[in-house]
Amino acid sequence: MTSIVSVHSFRGGTGKSNTTANVAAVLAGRGLRVGVVDLDILSPGIHVLFGVDQDGLDHHLDGYLWGRYPLRAAAREVTPPGVAGRIWLVPSSVAPHDIARIMAEGYDVGLLGEGVRSLAVELELDVLLLDTHPGLNEETLLSIAMSDALAIVLRPDHQDYEGTHVTVQVARRLAVPRTVLVVNKTPESFDADAVAQRVTEAYDTPVAAVVPHSEELMVLSSGGIFVLRHPDHPVAALYAQLADHLVGVRA
Ligand SMILES: Nc1ncnc2c1ncn2[C@@H]1O[C@H](COP(=O)(O)OP(=O)(O)O)[C@@H](O)[C@H]1O
Ligand SMILES: [Mg+2]
């Protein structure tokens, strides 16, 4: 059985893609077979973290949604060197005409669910991570509904608070078995334990990690995967802790 895990935030730029890529690398580092799907179809980006060049990229989630090929054909292996497990990524297209077509014509959201489930089976995935679009739209609701676990990323910022409440409520209604919060970009001057306690109480939902606003993450600037570049950094341990919360037990 594949564990399906969605990573969501109400607002953009919160750290979903970095969180997803790092959790993928942690889990693959434990020998697991991990899939990642870029469900942020209107503003894709996680491919950058995995070093995928979109020049000439002709297989992507968009093409699957237009019925051109099965989703498996859009999955490319992106396992970094030296990692025990494997990682496959389904990128979304950054070509303006593809994004414009999705915006103009929409697509059959039901196909997403079918594609994701068959991808999990065909690649014999242990875990499938869904990197979502901010806010709530149809594909986000669908991905939350089919998830075994959901990570909601928020910043300690008043603009994030209400929206996070919305997603927490949606996850409860959709009966997601495991929902955790990730407080990201926390100022170094904040006390992480106090932040975790406040946020846990405010949302009545466990906080899996309080990740600092990290100079090293800023410098990496999505040019790679943090836990692979800085395996001994305290932030890498936080991503490992988050991975533990999301997939339950260590493989
Ligand atoms: N904990 C952090 N500390 C510093 N910068 C971060 C942190 N998390 C993410 N970032 C930076 O924030 C930006 C947005 O991150 P990203 O993962 O793309 O967010 P999202 O997918 O939610 O839009 C990127 O430039 C990334 O490097
Ligand atoms: Mg993103």
Short mmCIF file of C-alpha atoms and ligand atoms in Angstrom, two decimals, residues 13 15-18 38 40 43-46 131-132 134, ligand 2:
data_model
loop_
_atom_site.label_atom_id
_atom_site.label_comp_id
_atom_site.label_asym_id
_atom_site.label_seq_id
_atom_site.Cartn_x
_atom_site.Cartn_y
_atom_site.Cartn_z
CA GLY A 13 5.77 31.16 -1.05
CA GLY A 15 7.72 26.60 1.67
CA LYS A 16 5.56 23.74 0.32
CA SER A 17 7.87 22.74 -2.50
CA ASN A 18 11.02 22.85 -0.37
CA ASP A 38 3.67 18.73 -8.92
CA ASP A 40 0.78 23.27 -8.52
CA SER A 43 2.71 27.87 -10.83
CA PRO A 44 4.89 24.75 -10.99
CA GLY A 45 8.31 24.77 -9.40
CA ILE A 46 9.38 21.66 -7.53
CA ASP A 131 2.92 19.29 -3.81
CA THR A 132 -0.22 21.41 -4.06
CA PRO A 134 -1.89 27.42 -2.48
MG MG B 2 5.59 25.44 -4.65
#
